CSV table of C-alpha atoms and ligand atoms in Angstrom, one decimal:
chain,number,residue,atom,x,y,z
A,1,UNK,CA,8.2,4.2,0.2
A,2,UNK,CA,11.1,2.5,-0.7
A,3,UNK,CA,11.7,-0.1,2.2
A,4,UNK,CA,15.3,-0.5,2.9
A,5,UNK,CA,16.6,-3.0,5.8
A,6,UNK,CA,19.7,-3.4,7.4
A,7,UNK,CA,20.6,-7.4,8.8
A,8,UNK,CA,23.9,-6.5,10.7
A,9,UNK,CA,25.9,-9.0,12.2
A,10,UNK,CA,29.8,-10.9,11.7
A,11,UNK,CA,28.9,-13.4,9.4
A,12,UNK,CA,31.8,-15.1,10.4
A,13,UNK,CA,30.5,-17.4,8.8
A,14,UNK,CA,27.4,-16.6,7.1
A,15,UNK,CA,25.2,-20.1,8.1
A,16,UNK,CA,22.4,-21.6,6.6
A,17,UNK,CA,20.3,-19.9,9.8
A,18,UNK,CA,21.2,-16.4,8.2
A,19,UNK,CA,20.5,-17.5,4.4
A,20,UNK,CA,16.9,-18.2,5.9
A,21,UNK,CA,15.9,-15.4,7.6
A,22,UNK,CA,17.5,-13.6,4.4
A,23,UNK,CA,15.6,-15.3,2.1
A,24,UNK,CA,12.1,-14.8,4.2
A,25,UNK,CA,12.8,-11.2,4.7
A,26,UNK,CA,12.6,-10.3,0.6
A,27,UNK,CA,8.8,-10.2,0.3
A,28,UNK,CA,8.7,-7.7,3.3
A,29,UNK,CA,11.3,-4.8,2.2
A,30,UNK,CA,12.3,-3.7,-1.4
A,31,UNK,CA,15.6,-4.0,-0.4
A,32,UNK,CA,17.6,-5.5,2.3
A,33,UNK,CA,21.4,-4.6,3.0
A,34,UNK,CA,23.7,-7.5,4.8
A,35,UNK,CA,25.8,-5.5,6.7
A,36,UNK,CA,28.9,-7.2,8.3
A,37,UNK,CA,30.1,-5.2,11.4
A,38,UNK,CA,34.0,-4.7,11.3
A,39,UNK,CA,34.4,-4.5,15.3
A,40,UNK,CA,38.0,-4.0,15.9
A,41,UNK,CA,37.6,-5.3,19.3
A,42,UNK,CA,36.1,-8.3,18.1
A,43,UNK,CA,38.9,-10.4,15.8
A,44,UNK,CA,37.2,-12.3,13.0
A,45,UNK,CA,37.9,-16.2,12.5
A,46,UNK,CA,37.4,-15.8,8.8
A,47,UNK,CA,39.1,-13.0,6.9
A,48,UNK,CA,36.9,-10.2,6.1
A,49,UNK,CA,37.3,-10.8,2.2
A,50,UNK,CA,36.4,-14.5,2.3
A,51,UNK,CA,33.3,-13.5,4.5
A,52,UNK,CA,32.3,-11.0,1.8
A,53,UNK,CA,32.9,-13.3,-0.8
A,54,UNK,CA,30.8,-15.7,0.5
A,55,UNK,CA,27.8,-13.6,1.3
A,56,UNK,CA,28.1,-12.4,-2.3
A,57,UNK,CA,27.7,-16.0,-3.2
A,58,UNK,CA,24.7,-16.6,-1.2
A,59,UNK,CA,23.4,-13.5,-2.8
A,60,UNK,CA,24.1,-14.2,-6.2
A,61,UNK,CA,20.4,-15.1,-7.4
A,62,UNK,CA,18.5,-13.1,-4.8
A,63,UNK,CA,18.6,-9.4,-6.8
A,64,UNK,CA,16.8,-6.7,-3.8
A,65,UNK,CA,19.8,-8.2,-1.6
A,66,UNK,CA,23.3,-6.6,-1.5
A,67,UNK,CA,26.3,-6.8,1.1
A,68,UNK,CA,28.3,-4.3,2.4
A,69,UNK,CA,30.7,-3.7,5.2
A,70,UNK,CA,30.2,-1.0,8.3
A,71,UNK,CA,32.3,0.2,11.4
A,72,UNK,CA,30.6,2.5,14.0
A,73,UNK,CA,27.5,3.0,15.3
A,74,UNK,CA,25.0,0.5,13.4
A,75,UNK,CA,22.2,3.3,13.7
A,76,UNK,CA,24.6,5.4,11.8
A,77,UNK,CA,25.3,3.0,9.1
A,78,UNK,CA,21.2,2.8,9.0
A,79,UNK,CA,21.3,6.3,9.0
A,80,UNK,CA,23.7,6.6,5.8
A,81,UNK,CA,21.9,3.9,3.6
A,82,UNK,CA,18.6,6.0,4.9
A,83,UNK,CA,17.0,2.6,6.5
A,84,UNK,CA,14.4,2.8,8.7
A,85,UNK,CA,14.4,-1.0,9.9
A,86,UNK,CA,16.8,-3.3,11.0
A,87,UNK,CA,16.2,-7.4,10.8
A,88,UNK,CA,17.3,-9.5,13.7
A,89,UNK,CA,16.8,-13.4,14.2
A,90,UNK,CA,15.7,-14.9,17.0
A,91,UNK,CA,16.8,-18.2,17.8
A,92,UNK,CA,16.4,-18.5,22.1
A,93,UNK,CA,15.4,-16.6,25.2
A,94,UNK,CA,19.0,-16.0,25.6
A,95,UNK,CA,18.9,-14.3,21.4
A,96,UNK,CA,16.0,-12.2,23.0
A,97,UNK,CA,17.6,-11.0,25.9
A,98,UNK,CA,20.4,-9.6,24.0
A,99,UNK,CA,18.3,-8.5,21.1
A,100,UNK,CA,16.0,-6.5,23.7
A,101,UNK,CA,18.7,-4.0,25.5
A,102,UNK,CA,20.4,-3.4,22.0
A,103,UNK,CA,17.1,-2.9,19.8
A,104,UNK,CA,15.6,-0.2,22.8
A,105,UNK,CA,19.3,1.2,23.0
A,106,UNK,CA,19.6,1.8,19.1
A,107,UNK,CA,15.7,3.1,19.0
A,108,UNK,CA,17.2,5.7,22.1
A,109,UNK,CA,19.9,6.5,19.3
A,110,UNK,CA,17.7,6.8,16.4
A,111,UNK,CA,14.0,7.2,17.3
A,112,UNK,CA,13.2,6.4,13.3
A,113,UNK,CA,14.6,3.0,13.6
A,114,UNK,CA,12.1,-0.2,14.3
A,115,UNK,CA,13.9,-3.5,15.0
A,116,UNK,CA,12.0,-6.2,13.2
A,117,UNK,CA,12.6,-9.8,14.3
A,118,UNK,CA,12.4,-13.1,12.9
A,119,UNK,CA,12.0,-16.4,14.8
A,120,UNK,CA,14.6,-19.2,13.5
A,121,UNK,CA,13.1,-22.0,11.7
A,122,UNK,CA,13.5,-24.8,14.0
A,123,UNK,CA,15.7,-26.8,11.9
A,124,UNK,CA,17.9,-23.9,12.1
A,125,UNK,CA,18.0,-22.6,16.0
A,126,UNK,CA,21.2,-24.5,16.9
A,127,UNK,CA,23.4,-23.2,13.9
A,128,UNK,CA,25.3,-20.5,15.3
A,129,UNK,CA,28.3,-19.2,13.5
A,130,UNK,CA,30.4,-19.5,16.6
A,131,UNK,CA,29.7,-23.4,17.3
A,132,UNK,CA,30.6,-23.7,12.9
A,133,UNK,CA,34.2,-22.0,13.6
A,134,UNK,CA,34.4,-24.5,16.6
A,135,UNK,CA,33.8,-27.7,14.0
A,136,UNK,CA,36.0,-25.7,11.3
A,137,UNK,CA,38.9,-25.2,13.7
A,138,UNK,CA,38.9,-28.7,14.6
A,139,UNK,CA,39.1,-30.0,10.7
A,140,UNK,CA,35.2,-31.5,11.5
A,141,UNK,CA,32.4,-31.1,8.7
A,142,UNK,CA,30.4,-28.2,8.3
A,143,UNK,CA,28.3,-28.3,5.1
A,144,UNK,CA,25.2,-29.4,7.0
A,145,UNK,CA,25.3,-26.0,8.7
A,146,UNK,CA,26.8,-23.3,5.9
A,147,UNK,CA,24.3,-22.8,2.5
A,148,UNK,CA,24.9,-25.0,-0.4
A,149,UNK,CA,25.9,-22.7,-2.3
A,150,UNK,CA,29.2,-21.9,-0.8
A,151,UNK,CA,29.5,-25.7,-0.3
A,152,UNK,CA,33.0,-25.8,-2.8
A,153,UNK,CA,35.0,-23.6,-0.5
A,154,UNK,CA,35.1,-26.0,2.0
A,155,UNK,CA,35.4,-29.1,-0.1
B,1,ADP,P1,25.9,-10.8,15.4
B,1,ADP,O1,27.2,-11.0,16.2
B,1,ADP,O2,25.7,-9.8,15.6
B,1,ADP,O3,25.2,-11.5,16.4
B,1,ADP,P2,25.6,-13.0,13.5
B,1,ADP,O4,27.0,-13.0,12.4
B,1,ADP,O5,26.2,-13.9,15.0
B,1,ADP,O6,26.3,-11.7,14.2
B,1,ADP,O7,24.1,-12.8,13.6
B,1,ADP,C1,23.8,-12.3,12.6
B,1,ADP,C2,22.4,-12.3,12.9
B,1,ADP,O8,21.3,-13.4,12.4
B,1,ADP,C3,21.5,-12.0,14.7
B,1,ADP,O9,20.4,-11.5,14.8
B,1,ADP,C4,21.0,-13.8,14.8
B,1,ADP,O10,20.2,-13.8,15.8
B,1,ADP,C5,20.9,-13.7,13.4
B,1,ADP,N1,21.5,-15.6,13.3
B,1,ADP,C6,22.6,-16.4,13.6
B,1,ADP,N2,22.0,-17.4,13.3
B,1,ADP,C7,21.0,-17.8,12.9
B,1,ADP,C8,20.3,-18.7,13.1
B,1,ADP,N3,20.8,-20.0,12.9
B,1,ADP,N4,18.8,-18.6,12.4
B,1,ADP,C9,18.5,-17.5,12.9
B,1,ADP,N5,19.1,-16.5,12.6
B,1,ADP,C10,20.5,-16.5,13.0
């Protein structure tokens, strides 16, 4: 069986926390699709084109991982990609509460889907894309929080 997992998110921008989840999921699945949601309600800070380029850079030596964009329901994208698994990272109990309802609703919408949660490594728990954006907006140094392979874009 070809086990495909979708890792959905905004990746605005991709962080070391995201990279860690992706790398740890590689041995568990045949292929991983990093799915950048285009949500018209939620305006992104970084351009979609840049976010994709940075993800591609991070994935360049990870042959079973690809990046796609999608709009609409995540479960519809899973069906389109023939994926039966959704991957999410958990940092805090707040993440858990949020993910629990999304996961349960997704299961109702698409009973074949299983959401797989991976606990954040302690050193990455404080890293959120939204804090990285704030630091960047105020001209702070974000290099500690983003994958090493994309540092050159922010120097
Ligand atoms: P969303 O807007 O869907 O939360 P994000 O891009 O912020 O999208 O996050 C995508 C996924 O990555 C989520 O499951 C989130 O919990 C997880 N994630 C984000 N930051 C980290 C981190 N530092 N460590 C582990 N998982 C993380």
